[in-house]
Short mmCIF file of C-alpha atoms and ligand atoms in Angstrom, two decimals:
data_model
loop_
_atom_site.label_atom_id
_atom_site.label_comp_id
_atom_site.label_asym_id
_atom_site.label_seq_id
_atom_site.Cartn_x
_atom_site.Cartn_y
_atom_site.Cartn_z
CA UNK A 1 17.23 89.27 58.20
CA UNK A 2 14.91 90.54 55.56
CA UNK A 3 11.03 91.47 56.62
CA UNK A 4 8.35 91.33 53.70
CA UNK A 5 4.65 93.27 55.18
CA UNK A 6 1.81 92.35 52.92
CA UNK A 7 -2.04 92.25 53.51
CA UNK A 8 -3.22 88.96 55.23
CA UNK A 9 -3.76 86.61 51.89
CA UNK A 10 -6.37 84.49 51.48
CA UNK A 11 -6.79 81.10 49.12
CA UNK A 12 -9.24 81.21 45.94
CA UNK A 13 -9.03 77.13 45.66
CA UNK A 14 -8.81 75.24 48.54
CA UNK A 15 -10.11 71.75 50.06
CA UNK A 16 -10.33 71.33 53.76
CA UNK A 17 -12.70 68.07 53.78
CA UNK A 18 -15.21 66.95 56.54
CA UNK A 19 -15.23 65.44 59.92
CA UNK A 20 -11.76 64.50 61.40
CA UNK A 21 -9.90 65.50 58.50
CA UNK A 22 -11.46 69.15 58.54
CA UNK A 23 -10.72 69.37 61.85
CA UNK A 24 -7.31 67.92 61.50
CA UNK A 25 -6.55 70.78 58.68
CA UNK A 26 -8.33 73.98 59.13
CA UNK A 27 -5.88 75.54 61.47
CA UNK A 28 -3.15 75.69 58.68
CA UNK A 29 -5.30 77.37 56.73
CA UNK A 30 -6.90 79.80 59.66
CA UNK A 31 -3.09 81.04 60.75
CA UNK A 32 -2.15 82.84 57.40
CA UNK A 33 -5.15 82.92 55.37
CA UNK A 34 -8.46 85.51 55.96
CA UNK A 35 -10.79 83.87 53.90
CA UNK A 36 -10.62 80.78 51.44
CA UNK A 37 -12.78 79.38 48.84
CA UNK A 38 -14.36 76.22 49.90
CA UNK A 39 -14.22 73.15 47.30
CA UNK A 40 -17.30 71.52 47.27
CA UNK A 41 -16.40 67.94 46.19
CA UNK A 42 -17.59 66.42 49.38
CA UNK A 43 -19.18 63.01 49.47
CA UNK A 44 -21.73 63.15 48.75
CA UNK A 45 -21.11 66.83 47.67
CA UNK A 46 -22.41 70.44 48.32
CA UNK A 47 -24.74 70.82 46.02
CA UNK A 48 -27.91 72.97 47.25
CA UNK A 49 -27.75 76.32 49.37
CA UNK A 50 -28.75 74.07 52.04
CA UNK A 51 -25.75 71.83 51.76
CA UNK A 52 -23.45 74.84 51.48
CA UNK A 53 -25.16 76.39 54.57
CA UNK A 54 -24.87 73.48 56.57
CA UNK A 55 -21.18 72.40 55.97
CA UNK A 56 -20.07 76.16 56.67
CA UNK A 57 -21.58 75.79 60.04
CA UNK A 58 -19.29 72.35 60.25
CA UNK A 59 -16.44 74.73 58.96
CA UNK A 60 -17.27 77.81 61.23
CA UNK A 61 -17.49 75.00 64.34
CA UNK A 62 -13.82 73.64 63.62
CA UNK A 63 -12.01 77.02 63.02
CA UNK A 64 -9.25 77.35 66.52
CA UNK A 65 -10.36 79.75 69.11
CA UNK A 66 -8.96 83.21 68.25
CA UNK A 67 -8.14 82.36 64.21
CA UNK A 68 -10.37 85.05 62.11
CA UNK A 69 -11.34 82.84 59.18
CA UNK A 70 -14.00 83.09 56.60
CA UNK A 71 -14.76 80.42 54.76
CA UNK A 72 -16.36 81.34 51.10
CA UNK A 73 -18.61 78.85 50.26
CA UNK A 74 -19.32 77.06 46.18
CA UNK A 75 -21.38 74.96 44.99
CA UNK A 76 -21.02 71.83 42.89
CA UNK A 77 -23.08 72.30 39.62
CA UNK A 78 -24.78 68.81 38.62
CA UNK A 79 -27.54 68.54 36.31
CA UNK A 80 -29.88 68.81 38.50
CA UNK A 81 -28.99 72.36 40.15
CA UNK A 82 -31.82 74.46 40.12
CA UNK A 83 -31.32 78.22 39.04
CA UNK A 84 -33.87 79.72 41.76
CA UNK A 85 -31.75 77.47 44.09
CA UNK A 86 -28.34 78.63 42.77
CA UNK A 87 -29.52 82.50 43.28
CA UNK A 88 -30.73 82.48 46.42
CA UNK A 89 -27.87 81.27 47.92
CA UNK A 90 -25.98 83.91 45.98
CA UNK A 91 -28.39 87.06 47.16
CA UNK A 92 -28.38 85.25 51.00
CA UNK A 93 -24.54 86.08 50.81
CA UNK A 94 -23.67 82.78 51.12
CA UNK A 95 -22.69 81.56 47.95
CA UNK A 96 -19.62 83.04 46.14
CA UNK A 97 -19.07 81.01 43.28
CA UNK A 98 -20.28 77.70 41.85
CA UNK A 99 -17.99 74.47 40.64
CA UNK A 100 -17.95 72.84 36.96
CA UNK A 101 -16.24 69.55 37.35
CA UNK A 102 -16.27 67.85 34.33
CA UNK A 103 -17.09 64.32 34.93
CA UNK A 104 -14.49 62.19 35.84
CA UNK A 105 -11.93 64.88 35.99
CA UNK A 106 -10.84 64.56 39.36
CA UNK A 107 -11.61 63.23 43.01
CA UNK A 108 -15.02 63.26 43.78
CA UNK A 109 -16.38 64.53 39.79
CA UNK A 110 -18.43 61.77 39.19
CA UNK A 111 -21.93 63.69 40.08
CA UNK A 112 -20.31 66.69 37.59
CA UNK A 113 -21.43 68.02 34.40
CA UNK A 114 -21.38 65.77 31.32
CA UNK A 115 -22.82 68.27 28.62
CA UNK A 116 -22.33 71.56 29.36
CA UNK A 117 -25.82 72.04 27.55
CA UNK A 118 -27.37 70.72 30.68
CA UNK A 119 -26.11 73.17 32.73
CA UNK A 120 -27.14 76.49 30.32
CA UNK A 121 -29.89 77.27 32.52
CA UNK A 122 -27.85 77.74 35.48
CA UNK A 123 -24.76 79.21 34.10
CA UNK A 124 -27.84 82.12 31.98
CA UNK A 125 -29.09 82.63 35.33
CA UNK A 126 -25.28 83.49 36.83
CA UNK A 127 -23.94 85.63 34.35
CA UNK A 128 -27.08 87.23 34.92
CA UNK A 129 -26.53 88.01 38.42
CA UNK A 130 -22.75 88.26 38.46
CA UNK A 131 -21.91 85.09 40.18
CA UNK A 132 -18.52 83.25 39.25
CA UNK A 133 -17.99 79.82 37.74
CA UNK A 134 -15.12 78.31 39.06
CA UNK A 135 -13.76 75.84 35.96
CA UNK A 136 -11.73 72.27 36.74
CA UNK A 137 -10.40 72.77 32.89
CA UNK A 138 -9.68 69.50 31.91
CA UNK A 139 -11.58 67.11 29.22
CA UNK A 140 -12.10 63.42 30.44
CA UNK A 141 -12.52 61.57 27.30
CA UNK A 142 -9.92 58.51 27.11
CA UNK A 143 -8.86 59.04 23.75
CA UNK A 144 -6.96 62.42 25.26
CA UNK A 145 -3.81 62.22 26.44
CA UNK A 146 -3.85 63.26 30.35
CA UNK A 147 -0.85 65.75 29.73
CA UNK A 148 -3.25 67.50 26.41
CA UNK A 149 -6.23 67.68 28.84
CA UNK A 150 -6.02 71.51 29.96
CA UNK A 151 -5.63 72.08 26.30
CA UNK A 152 -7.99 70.33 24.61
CA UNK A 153 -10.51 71.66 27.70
CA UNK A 154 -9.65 75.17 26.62
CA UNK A 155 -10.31 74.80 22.49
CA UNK A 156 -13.56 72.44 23.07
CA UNK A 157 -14.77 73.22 25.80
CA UNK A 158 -14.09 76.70 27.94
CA UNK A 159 -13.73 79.07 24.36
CA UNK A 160 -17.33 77.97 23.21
CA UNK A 161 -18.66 78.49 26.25
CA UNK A 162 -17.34 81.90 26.82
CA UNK A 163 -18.06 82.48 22.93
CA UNK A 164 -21.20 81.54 23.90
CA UNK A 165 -21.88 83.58 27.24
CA UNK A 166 -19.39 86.44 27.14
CA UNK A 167 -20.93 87.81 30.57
CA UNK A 168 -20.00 84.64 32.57
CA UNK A 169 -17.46 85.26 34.75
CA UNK A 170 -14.86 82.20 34.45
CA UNK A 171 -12.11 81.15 37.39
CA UNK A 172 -10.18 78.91 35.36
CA UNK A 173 -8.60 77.03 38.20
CA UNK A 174 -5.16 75.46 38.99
CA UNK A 175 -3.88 76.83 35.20
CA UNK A 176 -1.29 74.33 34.71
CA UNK A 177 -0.04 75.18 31.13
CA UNK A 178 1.25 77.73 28.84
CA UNK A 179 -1.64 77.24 27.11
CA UNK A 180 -3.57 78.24 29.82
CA UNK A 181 -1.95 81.20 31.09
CA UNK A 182 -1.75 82.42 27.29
CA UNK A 183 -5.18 82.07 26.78
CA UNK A 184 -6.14 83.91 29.80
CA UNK A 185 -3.62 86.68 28.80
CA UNK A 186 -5.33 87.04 25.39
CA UNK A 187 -9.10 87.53 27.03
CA UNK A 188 -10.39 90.96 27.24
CA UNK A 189 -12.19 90.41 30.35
CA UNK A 190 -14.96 88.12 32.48
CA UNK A 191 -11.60 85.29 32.95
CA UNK A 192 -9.24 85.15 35.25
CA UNK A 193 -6.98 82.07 36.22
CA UNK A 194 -6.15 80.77 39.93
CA UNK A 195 -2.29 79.34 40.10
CA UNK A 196 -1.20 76.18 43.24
CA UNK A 197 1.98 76.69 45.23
CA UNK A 198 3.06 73.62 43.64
CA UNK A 199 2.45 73.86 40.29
CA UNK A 200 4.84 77.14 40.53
CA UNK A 201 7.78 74.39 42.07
CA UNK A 202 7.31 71.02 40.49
CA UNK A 203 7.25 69.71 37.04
CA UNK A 204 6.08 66.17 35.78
CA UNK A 205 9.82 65.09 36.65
CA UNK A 206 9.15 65.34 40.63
CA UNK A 207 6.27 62.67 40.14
CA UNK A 208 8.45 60.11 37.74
CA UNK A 209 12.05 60.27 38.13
CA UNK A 210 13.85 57.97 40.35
CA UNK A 211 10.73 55.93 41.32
CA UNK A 212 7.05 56.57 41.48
CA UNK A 213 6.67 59.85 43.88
CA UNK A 214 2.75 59.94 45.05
CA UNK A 215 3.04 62.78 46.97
CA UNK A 216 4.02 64.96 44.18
CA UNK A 217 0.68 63.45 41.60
CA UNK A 218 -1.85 65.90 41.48
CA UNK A 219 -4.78 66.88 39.27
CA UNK A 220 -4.68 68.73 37.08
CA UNK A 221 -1.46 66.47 37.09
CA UNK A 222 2.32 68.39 36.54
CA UNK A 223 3.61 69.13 33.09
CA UNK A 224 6.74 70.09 31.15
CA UNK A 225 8.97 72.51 32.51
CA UNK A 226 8.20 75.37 30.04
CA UNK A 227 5.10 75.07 31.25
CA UNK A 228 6.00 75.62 34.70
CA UNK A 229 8.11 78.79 33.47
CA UNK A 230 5.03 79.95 31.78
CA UNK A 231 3.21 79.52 35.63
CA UNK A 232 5.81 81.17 37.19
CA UNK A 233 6.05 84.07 35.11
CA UNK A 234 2.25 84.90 35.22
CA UNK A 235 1.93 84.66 38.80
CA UNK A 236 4.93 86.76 39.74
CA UNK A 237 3.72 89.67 37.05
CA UNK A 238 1.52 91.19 39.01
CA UNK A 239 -1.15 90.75 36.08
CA UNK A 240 -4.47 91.29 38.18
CA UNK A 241 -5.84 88.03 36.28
CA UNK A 242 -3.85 85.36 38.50
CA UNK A 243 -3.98 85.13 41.68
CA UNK A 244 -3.40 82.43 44.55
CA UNK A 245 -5.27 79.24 44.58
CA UNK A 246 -3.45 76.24 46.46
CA UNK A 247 -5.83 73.41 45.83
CA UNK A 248 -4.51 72.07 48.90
CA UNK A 249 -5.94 68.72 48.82
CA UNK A 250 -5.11 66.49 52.06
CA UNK A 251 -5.54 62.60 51.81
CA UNK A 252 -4.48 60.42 54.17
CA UNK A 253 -1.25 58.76 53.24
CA UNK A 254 -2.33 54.85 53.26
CA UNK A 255 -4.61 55.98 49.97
CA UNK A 256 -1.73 58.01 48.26
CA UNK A 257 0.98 55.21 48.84
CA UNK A 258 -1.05 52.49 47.18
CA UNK A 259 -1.56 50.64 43.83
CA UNK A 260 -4.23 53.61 42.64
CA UNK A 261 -3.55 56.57 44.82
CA UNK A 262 -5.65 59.53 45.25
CA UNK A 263 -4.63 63.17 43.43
CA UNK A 264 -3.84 66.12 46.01
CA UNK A 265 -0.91 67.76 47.39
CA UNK A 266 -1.25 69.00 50.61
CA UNK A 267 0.55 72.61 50.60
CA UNK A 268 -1.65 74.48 53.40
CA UNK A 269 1.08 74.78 55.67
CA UNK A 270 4.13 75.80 54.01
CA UNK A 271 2.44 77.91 51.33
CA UNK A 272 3.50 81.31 52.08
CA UNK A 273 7.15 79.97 52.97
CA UNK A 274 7.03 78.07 49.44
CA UNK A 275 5.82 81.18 47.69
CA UNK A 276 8.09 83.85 48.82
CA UNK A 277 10.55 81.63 47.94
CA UNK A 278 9.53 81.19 44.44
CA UNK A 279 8.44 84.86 44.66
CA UNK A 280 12.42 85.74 45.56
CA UNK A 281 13.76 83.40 42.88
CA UNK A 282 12.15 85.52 40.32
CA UNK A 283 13.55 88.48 41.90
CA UNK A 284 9.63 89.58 42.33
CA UNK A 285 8.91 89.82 46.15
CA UNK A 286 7.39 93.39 45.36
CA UNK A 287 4.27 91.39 43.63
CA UNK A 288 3.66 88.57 46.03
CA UNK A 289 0.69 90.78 47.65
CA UNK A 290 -0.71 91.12 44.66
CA UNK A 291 -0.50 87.69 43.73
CA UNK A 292 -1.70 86.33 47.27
CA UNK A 293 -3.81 89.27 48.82
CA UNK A 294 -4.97 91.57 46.20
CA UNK A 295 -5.63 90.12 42.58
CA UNK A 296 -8.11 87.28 44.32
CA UNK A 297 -10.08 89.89 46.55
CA UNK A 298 -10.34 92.24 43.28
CA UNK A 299 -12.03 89.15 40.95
CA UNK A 300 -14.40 88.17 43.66
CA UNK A 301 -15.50 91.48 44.36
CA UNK A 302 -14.67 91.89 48.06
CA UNK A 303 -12.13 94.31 49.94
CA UNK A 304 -8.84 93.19 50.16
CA UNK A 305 -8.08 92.09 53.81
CA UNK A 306 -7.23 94.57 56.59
CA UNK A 307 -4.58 93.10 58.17
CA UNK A 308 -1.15 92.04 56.98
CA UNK A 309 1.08 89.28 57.79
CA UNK A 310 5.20 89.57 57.99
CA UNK A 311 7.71 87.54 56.27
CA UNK A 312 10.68 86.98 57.53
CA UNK A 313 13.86 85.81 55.71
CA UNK A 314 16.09 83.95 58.55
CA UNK A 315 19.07 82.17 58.11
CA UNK A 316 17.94 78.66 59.68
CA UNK A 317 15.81 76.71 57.56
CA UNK A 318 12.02 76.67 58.35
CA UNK A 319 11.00 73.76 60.25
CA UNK A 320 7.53 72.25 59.57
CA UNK A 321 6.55 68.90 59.86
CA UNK A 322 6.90 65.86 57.16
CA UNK A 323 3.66 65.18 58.21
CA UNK A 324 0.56 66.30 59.96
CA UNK A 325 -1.35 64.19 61.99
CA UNK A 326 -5.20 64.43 61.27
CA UNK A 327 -8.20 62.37 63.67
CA UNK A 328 -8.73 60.67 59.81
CA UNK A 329 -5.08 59.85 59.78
CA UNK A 330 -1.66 61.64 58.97
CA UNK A 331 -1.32 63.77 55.94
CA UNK A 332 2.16 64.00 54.30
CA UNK A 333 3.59 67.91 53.76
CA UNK A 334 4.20 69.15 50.30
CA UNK A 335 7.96 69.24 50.25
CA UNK A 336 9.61 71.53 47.84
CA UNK A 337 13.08 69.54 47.24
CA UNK A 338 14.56 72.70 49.22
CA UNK A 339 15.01 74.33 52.38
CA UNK A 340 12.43 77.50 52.71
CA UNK A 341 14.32 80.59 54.53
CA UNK A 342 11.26 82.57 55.00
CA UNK A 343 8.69 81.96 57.81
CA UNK A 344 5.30 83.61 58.67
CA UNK A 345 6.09 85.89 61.88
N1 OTD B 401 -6.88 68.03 42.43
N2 OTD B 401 -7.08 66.55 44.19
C1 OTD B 401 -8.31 67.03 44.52
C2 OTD B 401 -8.85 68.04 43.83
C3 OTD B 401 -7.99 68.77 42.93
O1 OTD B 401 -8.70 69.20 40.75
C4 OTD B 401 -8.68 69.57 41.91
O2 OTD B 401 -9.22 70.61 42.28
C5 OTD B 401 -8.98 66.43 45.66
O3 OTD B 401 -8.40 65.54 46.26
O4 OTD B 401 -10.10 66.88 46.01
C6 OTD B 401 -6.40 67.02 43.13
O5 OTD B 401 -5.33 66.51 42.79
ZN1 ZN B 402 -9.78 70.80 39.96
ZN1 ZN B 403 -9.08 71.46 43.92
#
């Protein structure tokens, strides 16, 4: 047996819904994680203070008796987001960070940002007042290949943009290449880079080999395995620049197992058992905290959580279940292709 303390973590990337399927998900999020940021890609989504106020109060309402959980809440930039709006919510407390989702880009995108000129107003009025853009960093345009997205995101669209703003502060989020993580390495400051459990584990191979694997298709979607490597060795270097965002993303499994199934792996509950595996493989268990608890808290400004949570290596396999079952439906687990050894005690 083999104990690993390190401060409660908390997830910079994470979707827990609305209605039954909030309900059905918070609670693997509330056991290991203090605080998350909340995706806004609701439908319709969060876009105003007002909308960010009122679905935190849905949030706060579904969190289990006795979990401490704070939910950090974003909104979703659209053309129409006012600035006043945008900085109010931010000075209230209530706003941490807002969303660019490139149209199209993923679920929910279509109300995003088309021209990042029509969103200069907003993003001014942020870098003014210190408040985060959190970046889906992918281009939609057909003629790119879905596998070149991140890439061609980062030349056209993320490097002008910081070219052109140097006091934004930029989440990229869910950095899925080496091109990614080396671009992030390379920046002097104002950009950091949010890594998924499962990007750290799977490669394009888990979704295509041996017959069409849903549960494994994600956006930004799985590339080449140097690319994983590349993941891997960012988030266990301790760098302060990446830190833990799962984009846990739960849809109900009748609209992943069909002819054009949704993106989103659902990793909430096996997380920390997925990442001190990876974490172990790497022979870096010494910079998991940083990774999960610290390097998050210290890019978003706020004190690294209190408490701690306790890892335990144990010779039976951790049991969690296939699936969970949500009011909306049942939710299939991520499942990393091999038994985890080390549970949350
Ligand atoms: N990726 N699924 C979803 C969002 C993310 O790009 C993302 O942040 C989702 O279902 O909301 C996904 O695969
Ligand atoms: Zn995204
Ligand atoms: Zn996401």
């Amino acid at each position: 047996m083999q104990d690993l303390v390190i401060r409660r973590p908390d997830d910079w990337h994470l979707h827990l819904r609305d209605g039954d399927m909030l309900r059905g998900v918070i609670a693997d999020t509330s056991r290991h994680f203090a605080r998350a940021i909340i995706m806004p890609n609701l439908v319709p989504p969060v876009v105003t203070s007002a909308d960010a106020a009122a679905y935190r109060e849905r949030i706060v309402a579904a969190i289990p008796a006795g979990d401490r959980f704070e939910p950090l809440m974003t909104l979703y930039l659209t053309a129409g987001t006012s600035p006043d709006d945008v900085e109010a919510g931010h000075k209230s407390g209530l706003v941490k960070a807002v969303k660019l989702y490139p149209a199209g880009a993923t679920t929910n995108s279509h109300s995003g940002v088309r021209n990042i000129d029509e969103a200069m107003p907003v993003l001014e009025r942020m870098a003014k007042i210190g408040l985060p853009l959190c970046v889906h960093g992918e281009v939609t345009s057909s003629d790119v290949d879905i596998f070149d997205r991140e890439a061609v995101f980062i030349e056209t669209v993320l490097d002008p943009l910081r070219k052109r703003l140097p006091e934004l502060k930029l989440t990229m989020e869910h950095v899925t290449t080496k091109d990614g993580v080396d671009y992030i390495k390379t920046s002097k400051a104002n950009l950091a880079g949010s890594i998924t459990t499962h990007h750290l584990i799977i490669n394009r191979n888990a979704i295509l080999v041996g017959g069409i694997k849903p549960h494994y298709y994600c956006l930004p979607v799985a590339k080449r395995e140097n690319h994983r490597l590349a993941l891997r060795a960012a988030a266990t270097s301790g760098d302060a620049r990446f830190f833990l965002g799962t984009d846990s993303a739960p849809h109900v499994d009748p609209l992943k197992e069909c002819a054009c199934g949704c993106a989103g792996i659902y990793t909430s509950i096996n997380t920390m058992s997925c990442l001190a595996h990876v974490f172990e493989e790497e022979n870096a268990l010494d910079k998991l905290e940083a990774f999960a608890s610290l390097n998050g808290p210290a890019w978003y400004g706020v004190p690294a959580n209190d408490e701690t949570i306790t890892l335990r290596k144990q010779v039976d396999a951790v049991s969690y279940p296939a699936k969970i079952d949500t009011g909306a439906g049942p939710v299939t687990v991520f499942d990393p292709m091999f038994p985890l050894h080390w549970a949350v005690v």
